[in-house]
CSV table of C-alpha atoms in Angstrom, one decimal:
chain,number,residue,atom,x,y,z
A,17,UNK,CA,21.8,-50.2,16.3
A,18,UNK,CA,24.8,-49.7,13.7
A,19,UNK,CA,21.9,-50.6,10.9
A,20,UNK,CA,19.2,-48.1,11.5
A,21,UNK,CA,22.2,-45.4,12.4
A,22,UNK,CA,23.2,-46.3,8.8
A,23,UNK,CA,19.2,-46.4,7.0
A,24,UNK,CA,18.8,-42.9,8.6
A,25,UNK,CA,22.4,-41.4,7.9
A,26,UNK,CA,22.3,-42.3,4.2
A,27,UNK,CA,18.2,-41.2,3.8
A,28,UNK,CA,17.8,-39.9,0.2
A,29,UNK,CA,16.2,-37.1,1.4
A,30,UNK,CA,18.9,-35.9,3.5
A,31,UNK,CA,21.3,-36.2,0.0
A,32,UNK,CA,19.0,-35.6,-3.0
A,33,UNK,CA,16.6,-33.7,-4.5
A,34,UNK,CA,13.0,-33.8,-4.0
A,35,UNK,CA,11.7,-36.6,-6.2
A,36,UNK,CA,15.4,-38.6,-6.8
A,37,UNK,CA,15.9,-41.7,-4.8
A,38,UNK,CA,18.8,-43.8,-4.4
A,39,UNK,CA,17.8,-46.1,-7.4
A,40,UNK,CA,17.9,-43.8,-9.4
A,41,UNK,CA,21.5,-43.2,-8.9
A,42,UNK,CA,22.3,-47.1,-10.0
A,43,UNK,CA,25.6,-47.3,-11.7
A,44,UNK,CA,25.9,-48.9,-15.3
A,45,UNK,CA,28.7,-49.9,-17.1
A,46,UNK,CA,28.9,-47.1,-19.1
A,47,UNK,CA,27.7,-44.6,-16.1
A,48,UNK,CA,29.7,-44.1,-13.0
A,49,UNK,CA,28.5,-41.9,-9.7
A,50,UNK,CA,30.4,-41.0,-7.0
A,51,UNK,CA,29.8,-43.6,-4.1
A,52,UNK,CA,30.6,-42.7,-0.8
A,53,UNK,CA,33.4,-45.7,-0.5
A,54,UNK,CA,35.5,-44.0,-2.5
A,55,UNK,CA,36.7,-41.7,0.3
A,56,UNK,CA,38.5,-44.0,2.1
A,57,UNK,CA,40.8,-44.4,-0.6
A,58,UNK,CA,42.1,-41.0,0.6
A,59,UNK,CA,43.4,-42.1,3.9
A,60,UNK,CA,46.0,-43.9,3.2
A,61,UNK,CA,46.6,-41.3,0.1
A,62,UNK,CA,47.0,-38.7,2.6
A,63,UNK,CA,49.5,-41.0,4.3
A,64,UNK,CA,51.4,-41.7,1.3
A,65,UNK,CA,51.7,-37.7,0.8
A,66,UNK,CA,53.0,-37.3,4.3
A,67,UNK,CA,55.8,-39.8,3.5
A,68,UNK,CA,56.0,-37.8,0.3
A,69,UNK,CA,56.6,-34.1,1.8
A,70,UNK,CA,58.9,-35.9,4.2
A,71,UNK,CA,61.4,-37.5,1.6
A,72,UNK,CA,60.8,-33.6,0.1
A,73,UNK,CA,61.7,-31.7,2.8
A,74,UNK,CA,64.9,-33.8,3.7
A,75,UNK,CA,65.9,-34.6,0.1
A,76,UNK,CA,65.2,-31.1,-1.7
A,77,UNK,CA,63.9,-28.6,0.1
A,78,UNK,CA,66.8,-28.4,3.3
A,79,UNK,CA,69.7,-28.6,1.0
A,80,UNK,CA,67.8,-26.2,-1.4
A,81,UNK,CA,67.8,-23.6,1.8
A,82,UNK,CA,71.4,-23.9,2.5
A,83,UNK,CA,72.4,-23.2,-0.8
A,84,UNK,CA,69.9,-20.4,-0.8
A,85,UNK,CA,71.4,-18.6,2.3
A,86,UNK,CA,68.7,-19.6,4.8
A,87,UNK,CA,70.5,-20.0,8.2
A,88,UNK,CA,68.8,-20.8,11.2
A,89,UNK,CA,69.6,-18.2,13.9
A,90,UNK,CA,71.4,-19.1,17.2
A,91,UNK,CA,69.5,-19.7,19.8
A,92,UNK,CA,70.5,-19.6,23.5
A,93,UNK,CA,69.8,-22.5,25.2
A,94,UNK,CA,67.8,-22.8,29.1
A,95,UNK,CA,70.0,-24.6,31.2
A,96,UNK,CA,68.5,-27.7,32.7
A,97,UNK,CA,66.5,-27.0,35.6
A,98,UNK,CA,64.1,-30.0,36.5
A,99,UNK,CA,61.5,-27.4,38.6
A,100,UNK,CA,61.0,-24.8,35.7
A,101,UNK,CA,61.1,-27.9,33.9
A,102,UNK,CA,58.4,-29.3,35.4
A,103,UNK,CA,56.3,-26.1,35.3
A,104,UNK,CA,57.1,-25.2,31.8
A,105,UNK,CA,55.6,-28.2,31.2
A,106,UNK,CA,52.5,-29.1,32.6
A,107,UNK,CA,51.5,-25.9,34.1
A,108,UNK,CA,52.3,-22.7,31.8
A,109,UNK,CA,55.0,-21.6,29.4
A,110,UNK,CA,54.6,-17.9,30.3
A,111,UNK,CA,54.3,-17.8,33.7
A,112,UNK,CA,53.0,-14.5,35.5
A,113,UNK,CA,54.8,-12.0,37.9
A,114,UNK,CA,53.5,-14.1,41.3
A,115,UNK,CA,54.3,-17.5,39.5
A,116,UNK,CA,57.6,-16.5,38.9
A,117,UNK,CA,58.7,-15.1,42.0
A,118,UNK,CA,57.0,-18.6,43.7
A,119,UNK,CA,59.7,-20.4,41.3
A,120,UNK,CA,62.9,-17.7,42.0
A,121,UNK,CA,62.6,-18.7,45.5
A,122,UNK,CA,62.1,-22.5,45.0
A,123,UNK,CA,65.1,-22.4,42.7
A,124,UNK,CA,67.4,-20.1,44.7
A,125,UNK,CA,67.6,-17.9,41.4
A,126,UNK,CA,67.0,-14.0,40.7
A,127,UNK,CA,63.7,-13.4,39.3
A,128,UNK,CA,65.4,-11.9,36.2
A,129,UNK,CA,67.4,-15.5,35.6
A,130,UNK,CA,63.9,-17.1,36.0
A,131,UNK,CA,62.1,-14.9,33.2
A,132,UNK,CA,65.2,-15.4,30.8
A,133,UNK,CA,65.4,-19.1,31.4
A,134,UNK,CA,61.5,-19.5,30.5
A,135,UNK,CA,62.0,-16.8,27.3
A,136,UNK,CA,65.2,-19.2,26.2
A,137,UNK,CA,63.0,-22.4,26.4
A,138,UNK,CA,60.1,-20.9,24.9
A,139,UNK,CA,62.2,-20.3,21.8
A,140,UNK,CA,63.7,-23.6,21.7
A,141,UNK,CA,60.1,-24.7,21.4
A,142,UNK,CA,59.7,-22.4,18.1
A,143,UNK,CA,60.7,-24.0,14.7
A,144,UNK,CA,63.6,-23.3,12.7
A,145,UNK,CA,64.1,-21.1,9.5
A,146,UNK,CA,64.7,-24.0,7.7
A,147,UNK,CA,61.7,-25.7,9.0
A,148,UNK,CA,59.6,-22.6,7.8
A,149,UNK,CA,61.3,-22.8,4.4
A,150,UNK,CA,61.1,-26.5,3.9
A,151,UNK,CA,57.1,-26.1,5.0
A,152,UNK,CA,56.6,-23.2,2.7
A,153,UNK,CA,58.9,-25.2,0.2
A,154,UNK,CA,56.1,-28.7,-0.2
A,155,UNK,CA,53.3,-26.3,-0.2
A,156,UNK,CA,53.9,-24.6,-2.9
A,157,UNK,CA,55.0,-27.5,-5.2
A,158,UNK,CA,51.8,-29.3,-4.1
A,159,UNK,CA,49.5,-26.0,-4.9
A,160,UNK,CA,51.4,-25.7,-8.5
A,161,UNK,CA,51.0,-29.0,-8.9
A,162,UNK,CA,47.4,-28.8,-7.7
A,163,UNK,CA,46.0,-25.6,-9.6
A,164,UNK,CA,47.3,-27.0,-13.0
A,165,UNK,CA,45.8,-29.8,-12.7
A,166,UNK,CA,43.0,-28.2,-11.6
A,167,UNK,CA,42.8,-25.8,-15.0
A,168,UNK,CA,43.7,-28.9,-16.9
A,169,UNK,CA,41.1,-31.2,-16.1
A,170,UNK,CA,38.4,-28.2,-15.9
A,171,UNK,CA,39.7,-26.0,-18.9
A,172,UNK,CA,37.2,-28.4,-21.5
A,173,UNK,CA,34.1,-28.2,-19.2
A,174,UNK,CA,31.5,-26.2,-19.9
A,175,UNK,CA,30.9,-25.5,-16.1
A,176,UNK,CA,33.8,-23.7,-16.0
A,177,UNK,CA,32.8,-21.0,-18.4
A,178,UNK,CA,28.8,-21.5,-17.9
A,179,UNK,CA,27.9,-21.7,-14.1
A,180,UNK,CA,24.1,-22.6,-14.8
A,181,UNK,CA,26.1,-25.7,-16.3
A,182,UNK,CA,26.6,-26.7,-12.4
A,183,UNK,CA,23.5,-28.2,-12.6
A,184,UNK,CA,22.4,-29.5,-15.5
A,185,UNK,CA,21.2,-33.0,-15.4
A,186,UNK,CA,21.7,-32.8,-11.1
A,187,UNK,CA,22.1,-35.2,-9.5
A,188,UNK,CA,22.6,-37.8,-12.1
A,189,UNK,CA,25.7,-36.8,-13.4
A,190,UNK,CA,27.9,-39.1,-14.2
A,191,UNK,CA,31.4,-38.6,-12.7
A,192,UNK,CA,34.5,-38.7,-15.2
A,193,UNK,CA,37.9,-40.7,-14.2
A,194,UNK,CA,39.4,-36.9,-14.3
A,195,UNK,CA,37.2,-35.2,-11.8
A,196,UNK,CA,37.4,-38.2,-9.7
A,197,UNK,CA,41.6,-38.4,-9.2
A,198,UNK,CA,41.1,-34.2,-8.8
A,199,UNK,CA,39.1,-34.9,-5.7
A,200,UNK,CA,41.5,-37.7,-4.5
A,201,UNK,CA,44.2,-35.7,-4.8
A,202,UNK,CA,42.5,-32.4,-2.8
A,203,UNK,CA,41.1,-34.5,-0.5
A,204,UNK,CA,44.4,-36.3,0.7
A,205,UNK,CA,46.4,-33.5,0.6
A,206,UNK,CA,44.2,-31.6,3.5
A,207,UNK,CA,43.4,-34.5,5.7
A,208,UNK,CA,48.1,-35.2,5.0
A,209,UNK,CA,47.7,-31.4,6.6
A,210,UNK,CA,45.5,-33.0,9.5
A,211,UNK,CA,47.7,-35.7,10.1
A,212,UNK,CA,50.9,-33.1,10.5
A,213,UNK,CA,49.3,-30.1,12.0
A,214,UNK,CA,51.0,-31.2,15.5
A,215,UNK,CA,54.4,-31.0,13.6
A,216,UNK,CA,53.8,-28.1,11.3
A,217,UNK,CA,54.7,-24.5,12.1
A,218,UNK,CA,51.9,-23.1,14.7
A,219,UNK,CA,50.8,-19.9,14.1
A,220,UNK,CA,49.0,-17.1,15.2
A,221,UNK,CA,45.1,-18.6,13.6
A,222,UNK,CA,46.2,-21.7,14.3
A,223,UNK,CA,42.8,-22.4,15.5
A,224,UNK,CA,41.2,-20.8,12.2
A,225,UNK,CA,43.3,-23.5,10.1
A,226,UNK,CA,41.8,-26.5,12.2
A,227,UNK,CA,37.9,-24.7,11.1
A,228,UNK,CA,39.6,-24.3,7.9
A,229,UNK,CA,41.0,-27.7,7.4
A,230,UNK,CA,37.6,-29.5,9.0
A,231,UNK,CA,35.3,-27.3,7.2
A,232,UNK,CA,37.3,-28.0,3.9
A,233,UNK,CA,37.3,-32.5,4.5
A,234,UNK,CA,33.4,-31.8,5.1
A,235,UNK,CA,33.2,-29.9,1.9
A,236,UNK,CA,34.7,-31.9,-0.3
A,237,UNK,CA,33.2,-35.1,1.4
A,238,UNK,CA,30.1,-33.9,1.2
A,239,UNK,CA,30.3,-32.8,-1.7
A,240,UNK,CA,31.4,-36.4,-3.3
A,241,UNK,CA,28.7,-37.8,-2.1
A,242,UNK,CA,26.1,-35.5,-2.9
A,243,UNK,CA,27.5,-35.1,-6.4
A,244,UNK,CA,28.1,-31.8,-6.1
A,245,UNK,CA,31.5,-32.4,-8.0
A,246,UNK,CA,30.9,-29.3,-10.7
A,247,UNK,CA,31.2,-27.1,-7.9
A,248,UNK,CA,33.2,-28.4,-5.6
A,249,UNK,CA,36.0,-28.2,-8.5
A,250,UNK,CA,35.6,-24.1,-8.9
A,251,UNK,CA,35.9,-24.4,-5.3
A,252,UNK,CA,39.4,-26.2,-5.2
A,253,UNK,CA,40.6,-24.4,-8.3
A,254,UNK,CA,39.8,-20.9,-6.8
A,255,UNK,CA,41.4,-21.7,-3.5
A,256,UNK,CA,44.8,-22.9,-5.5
A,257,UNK,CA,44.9,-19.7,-7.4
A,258,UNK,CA,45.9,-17.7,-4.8
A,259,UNK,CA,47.8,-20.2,-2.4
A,260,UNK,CA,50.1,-20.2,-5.8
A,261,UNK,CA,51.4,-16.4,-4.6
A,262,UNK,CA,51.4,-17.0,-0.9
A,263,UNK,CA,54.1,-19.5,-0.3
A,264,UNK,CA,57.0,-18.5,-2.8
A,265,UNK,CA,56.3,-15.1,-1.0
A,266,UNK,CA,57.0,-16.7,2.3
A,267,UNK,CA,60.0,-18.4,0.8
A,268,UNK,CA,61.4,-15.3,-0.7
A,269,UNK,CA,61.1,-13.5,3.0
A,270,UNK,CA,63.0,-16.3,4.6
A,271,UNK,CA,65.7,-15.6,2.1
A,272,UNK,CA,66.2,-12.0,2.9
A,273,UNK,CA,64.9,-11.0,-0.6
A,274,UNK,CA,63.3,-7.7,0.8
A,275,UNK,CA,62.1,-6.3,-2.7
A,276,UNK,CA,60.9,-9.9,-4.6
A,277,UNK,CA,59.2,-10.4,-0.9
A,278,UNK,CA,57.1,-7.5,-1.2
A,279,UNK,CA,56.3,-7.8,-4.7
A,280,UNK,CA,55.2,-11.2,-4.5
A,281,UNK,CA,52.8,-10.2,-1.9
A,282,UNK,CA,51.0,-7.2,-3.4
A,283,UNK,CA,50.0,-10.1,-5.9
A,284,UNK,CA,49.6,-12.5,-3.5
A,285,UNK,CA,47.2,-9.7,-1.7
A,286,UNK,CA,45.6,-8.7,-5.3
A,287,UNK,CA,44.4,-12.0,-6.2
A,288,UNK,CA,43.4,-13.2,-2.7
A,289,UNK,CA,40.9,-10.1,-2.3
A,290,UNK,CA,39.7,-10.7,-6.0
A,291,UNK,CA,39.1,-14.2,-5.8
A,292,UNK,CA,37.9,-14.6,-2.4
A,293,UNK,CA,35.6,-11.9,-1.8
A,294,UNK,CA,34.8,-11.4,-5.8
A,295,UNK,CA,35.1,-14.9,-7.9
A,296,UNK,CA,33.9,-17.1,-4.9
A,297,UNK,CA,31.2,-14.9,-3.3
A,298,UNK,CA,30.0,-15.0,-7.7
A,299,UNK,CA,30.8,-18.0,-9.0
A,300,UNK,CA,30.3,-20.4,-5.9
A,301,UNK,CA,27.8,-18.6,-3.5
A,302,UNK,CA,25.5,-17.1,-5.8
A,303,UNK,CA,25.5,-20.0,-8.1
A,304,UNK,CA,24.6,-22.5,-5.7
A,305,UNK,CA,21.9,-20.6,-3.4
A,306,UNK,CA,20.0,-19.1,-6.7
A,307,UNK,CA,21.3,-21.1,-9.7
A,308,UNK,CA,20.6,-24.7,-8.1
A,309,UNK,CA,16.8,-23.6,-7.3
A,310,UNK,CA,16.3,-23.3,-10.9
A,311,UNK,CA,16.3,-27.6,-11.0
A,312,UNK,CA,15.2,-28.6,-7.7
A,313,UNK,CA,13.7,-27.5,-4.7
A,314,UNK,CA,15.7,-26.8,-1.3
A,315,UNK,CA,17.0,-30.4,0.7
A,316,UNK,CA,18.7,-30.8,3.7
A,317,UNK,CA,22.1,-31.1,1.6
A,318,UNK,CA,21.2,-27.6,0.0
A,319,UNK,CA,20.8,-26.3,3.4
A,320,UNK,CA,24.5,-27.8,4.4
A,321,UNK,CA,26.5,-27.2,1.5
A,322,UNK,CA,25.9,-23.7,1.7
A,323,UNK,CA,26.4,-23.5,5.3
A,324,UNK,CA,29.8,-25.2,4.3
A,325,UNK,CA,30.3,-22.4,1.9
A,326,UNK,CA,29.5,-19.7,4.3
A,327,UNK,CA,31.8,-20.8,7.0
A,328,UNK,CA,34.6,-21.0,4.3
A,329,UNK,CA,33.6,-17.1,2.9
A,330,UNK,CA,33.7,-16.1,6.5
A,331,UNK,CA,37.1,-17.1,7.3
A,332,UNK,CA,38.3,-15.6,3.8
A,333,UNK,CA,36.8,-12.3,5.3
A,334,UNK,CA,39.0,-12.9,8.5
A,335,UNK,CA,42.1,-13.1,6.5
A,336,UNK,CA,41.4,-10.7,4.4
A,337,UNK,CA,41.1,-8.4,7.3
A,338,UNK,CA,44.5,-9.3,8.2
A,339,UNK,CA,46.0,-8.9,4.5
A,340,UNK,CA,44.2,-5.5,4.1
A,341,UNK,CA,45.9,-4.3,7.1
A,342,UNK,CA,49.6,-5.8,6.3
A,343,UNK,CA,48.9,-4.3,2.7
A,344,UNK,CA,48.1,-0.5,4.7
A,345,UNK,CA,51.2,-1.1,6.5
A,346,UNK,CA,53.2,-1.5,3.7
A,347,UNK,CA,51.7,1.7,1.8
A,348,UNK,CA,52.6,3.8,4.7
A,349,UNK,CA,56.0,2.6,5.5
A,350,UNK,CA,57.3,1.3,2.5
A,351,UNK,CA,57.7,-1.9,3.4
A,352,UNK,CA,55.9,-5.5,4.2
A,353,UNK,CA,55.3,-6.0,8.3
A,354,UNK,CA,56.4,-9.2,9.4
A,355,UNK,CA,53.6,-11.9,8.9
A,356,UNK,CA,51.0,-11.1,11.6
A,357,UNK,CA,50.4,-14.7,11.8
A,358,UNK,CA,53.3,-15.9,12.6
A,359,UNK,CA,55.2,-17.0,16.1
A,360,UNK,CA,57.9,-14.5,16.6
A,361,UNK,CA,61.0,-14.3,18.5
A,362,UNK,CA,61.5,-12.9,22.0
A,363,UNK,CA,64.9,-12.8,22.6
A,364,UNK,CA,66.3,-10.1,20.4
A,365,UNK,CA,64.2,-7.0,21.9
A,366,UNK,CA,64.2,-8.8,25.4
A,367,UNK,CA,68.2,-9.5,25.0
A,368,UNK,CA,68.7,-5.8,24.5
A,369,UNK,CA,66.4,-4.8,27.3
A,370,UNK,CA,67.8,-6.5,29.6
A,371,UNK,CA,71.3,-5.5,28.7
A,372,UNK,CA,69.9,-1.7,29.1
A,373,UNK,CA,69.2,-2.7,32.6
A,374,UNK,CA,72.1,-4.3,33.2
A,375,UNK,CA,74.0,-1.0,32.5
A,376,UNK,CA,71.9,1.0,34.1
A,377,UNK,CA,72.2,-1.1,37.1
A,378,UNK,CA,76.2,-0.9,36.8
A,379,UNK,CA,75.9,3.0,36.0
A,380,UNK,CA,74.1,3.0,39.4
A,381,UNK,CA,77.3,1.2,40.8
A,382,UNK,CA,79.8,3.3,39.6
A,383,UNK,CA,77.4,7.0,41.3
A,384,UNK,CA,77.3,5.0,44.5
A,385,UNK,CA,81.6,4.3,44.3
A,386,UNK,CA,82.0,7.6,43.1
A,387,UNK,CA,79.8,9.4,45.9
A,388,UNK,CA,81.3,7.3,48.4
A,389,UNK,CA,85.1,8.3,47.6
A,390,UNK,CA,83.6,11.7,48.2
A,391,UNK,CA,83.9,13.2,44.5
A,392,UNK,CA,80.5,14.5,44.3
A,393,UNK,CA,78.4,15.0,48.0
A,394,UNK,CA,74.6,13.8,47.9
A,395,UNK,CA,73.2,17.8,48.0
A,396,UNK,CA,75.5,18.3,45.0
A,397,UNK,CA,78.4,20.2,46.5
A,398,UNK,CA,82.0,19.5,46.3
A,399,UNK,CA,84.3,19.1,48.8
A,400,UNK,CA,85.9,21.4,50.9
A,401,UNK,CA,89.3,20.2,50.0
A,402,UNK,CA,88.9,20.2,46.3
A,403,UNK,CA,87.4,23.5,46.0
A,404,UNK,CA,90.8,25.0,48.0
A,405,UNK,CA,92.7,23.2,46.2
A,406,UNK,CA,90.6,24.8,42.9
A,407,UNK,CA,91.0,28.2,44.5
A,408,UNK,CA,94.7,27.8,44.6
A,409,UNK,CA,94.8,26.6,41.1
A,410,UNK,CA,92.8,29.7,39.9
A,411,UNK,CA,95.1,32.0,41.9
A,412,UNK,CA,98.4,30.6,40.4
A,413,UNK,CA,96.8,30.9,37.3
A,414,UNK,CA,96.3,34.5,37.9
């Protein structure tokens, strides 16, 4: 069973041109191809990267935000309560108006105490500054470190300057020490992101980044296999290019730097747009639906690896969508809106709401004791003693 599911996965015809078999992809000792093997290596890469970024978050990047100003805010806690607990738990963390007066009266507790307890635990839930900053923090050294390797490795190929270059010679082309650690190195750093996604900071497209990060470990995979490493290369590098500007923005709006915030990302949203939905759509999309038929005729892995491509331009369009808007917001009001992404917090504007209605409530008092000591009467006429006594004042006066 394992054996045919094997003969029919690795068919030539599902991987190669017409006319190209798998003997004619025999390595020499002078000619190497990519072998499908090799991407195991990048398991335990990707685990050695997650040890990495932790040793780099605790070493560098948390006492790099304290001397940088980042300070977590104060968060009230929810006092214990094993039945909201319980709820909070394994039945909803934002329970509706019906839920929570069911748990007010199992708990003995004012509705209002019940929504602030469930706000107060749903924000002990939500990472830290620091935690945002040390993420943003490994990110970025790993996309500098990334993108100029990226431009090192690829700055002598003549792929990078002439696309048609793609596929010269495809698929036997043999694959260069260089171009293979590039791909290692890619490839463990996004499944590393796999691995932590539980622990990283959620946000708002969270599910986008899983399509992201699965569409991106087929692509590359794929893509090994296949031998489409000339492409997949521009791919990576274009990608890098903008991920450069995005975190150091996010690091700079963690540190309160308002105006180096917003500078860094009307860059950051200039060379997004440009090489997203310009560069890639040119040099990726267009090169590999039109530019490969030039050499062989469509395959199944044609048909995939620009289905792969497609799903990756799509979600660029989603978030360029959001960066357009942020980017309209900030032309109109002068300054960057808060990442629409992210998880925000609910305690400030709830805080102050509920302290309005706490005054409100004592203002309400305070008529009800005034009215009954008889100052002011319900119609809105004073008393018949007071205004004698007022009379008497205005004729001594007189």
């Amino acid at each position: 069973m394992a054996r045919s599911l094997y003969d029919w996965l690795w068919q030539h015809e599902f991987w190669l041109p017409p006319g190209i078999t798998w003997e004619d992809m025999q390595e020499s000792e002078d000619t190497h191809y990519p072998q499908p093997r090799d991407l195991l290596l990048s398991i335990p890469f990707a685990l050695i990267l997650v040890v990495i970024r932790c040793a780099f978050e605790r070493a560098i990047a948390l006492p790099l935000s304290t001397k940088l100003g980042v300070r977590d805010k104060q968060r009230p806690k929810a006092q214990p309560n094993p039945v909201l607990e319980t709820f909070y738990s394994t039945c909803c963390k934002n329970p509706k108006e019906g839920e929570l007066l069911s748990l007010a009266k199992q708990c003995d507790l004012p509705v209002r105490k019940v929504e602030k307890w469930f706000r107060h635990r749903r924000n002990m839930d939500r990472p830290s500054l620091s935690k945002k900053f040390s993420e943003a923090c490994w990110r970025f050294t790993f996309y500098i470190i990334s993108f100029f390797t990226g431009v090192a490795v690829l700055y002598d190929k003549p792929w990078l300057w002439d696309h048609r270059e793609c596929w010269t010679g495809y698929p036997q082309q043999p694959l260069q020490p260089s171009l293979f650690w590039y791909y290692m190195l890619e490839l463990s750093f996004y499944w590393s992101l796999v691995f932590t996604l539980p622990f990283d900071v959620k946000r708002k497209d969270f599910k986008e980044q899983i399509v992201h990060h699965a569409a991106t470990i087929f692509l590359i995979s794929f893509s090994y296999c296949a031998n489409y490493i000339r492409i997949g290369t521009l791919v990576m590098v274009i990608h890098d290019a903008s991920d450069c500007f995005l975190e150091p923005t996010k690091i700079f709006n963690y540190m309160k730097w308002k105006r180096t915030c917003d500078s860094l990302f009307m860059i950051f949203s200039a060379v997004f747009l440009i090489s997203r939905l310009v560069i890639y759509p040119y040099t990726v999309l267009y090169n590999t639906y039109y530019y490969s038929m030039e050499i062989f005729q469509p395959f199944f892995g044609y048909y995939f690896v620009n289905v792969l491509l497609m799903i990756l331009q799509l979600l660029h369009v989603f978030w360029s969508c959001l960066i357009i808007h942020m980017v309209y917001k900030f032309i109109l009001q002068g300054t960057m809106e808060k990442d629409m992404r992210s998880d925000t917090e609910e305690s400030d504007k709830d805080e102050e709401r509920d302290k309005i209605r706490e005054k409100d409530k004592n203002g309400i008092t305070c008529f009800s004791n005034v009215t009954s000591n008889g100052y002011i009467q319900r119609n809105g006429s004073e008393p018949l003693d007071n205004r004698a006594h007022r009379a008497n004042g205005h004729a001594k006066e007189r």
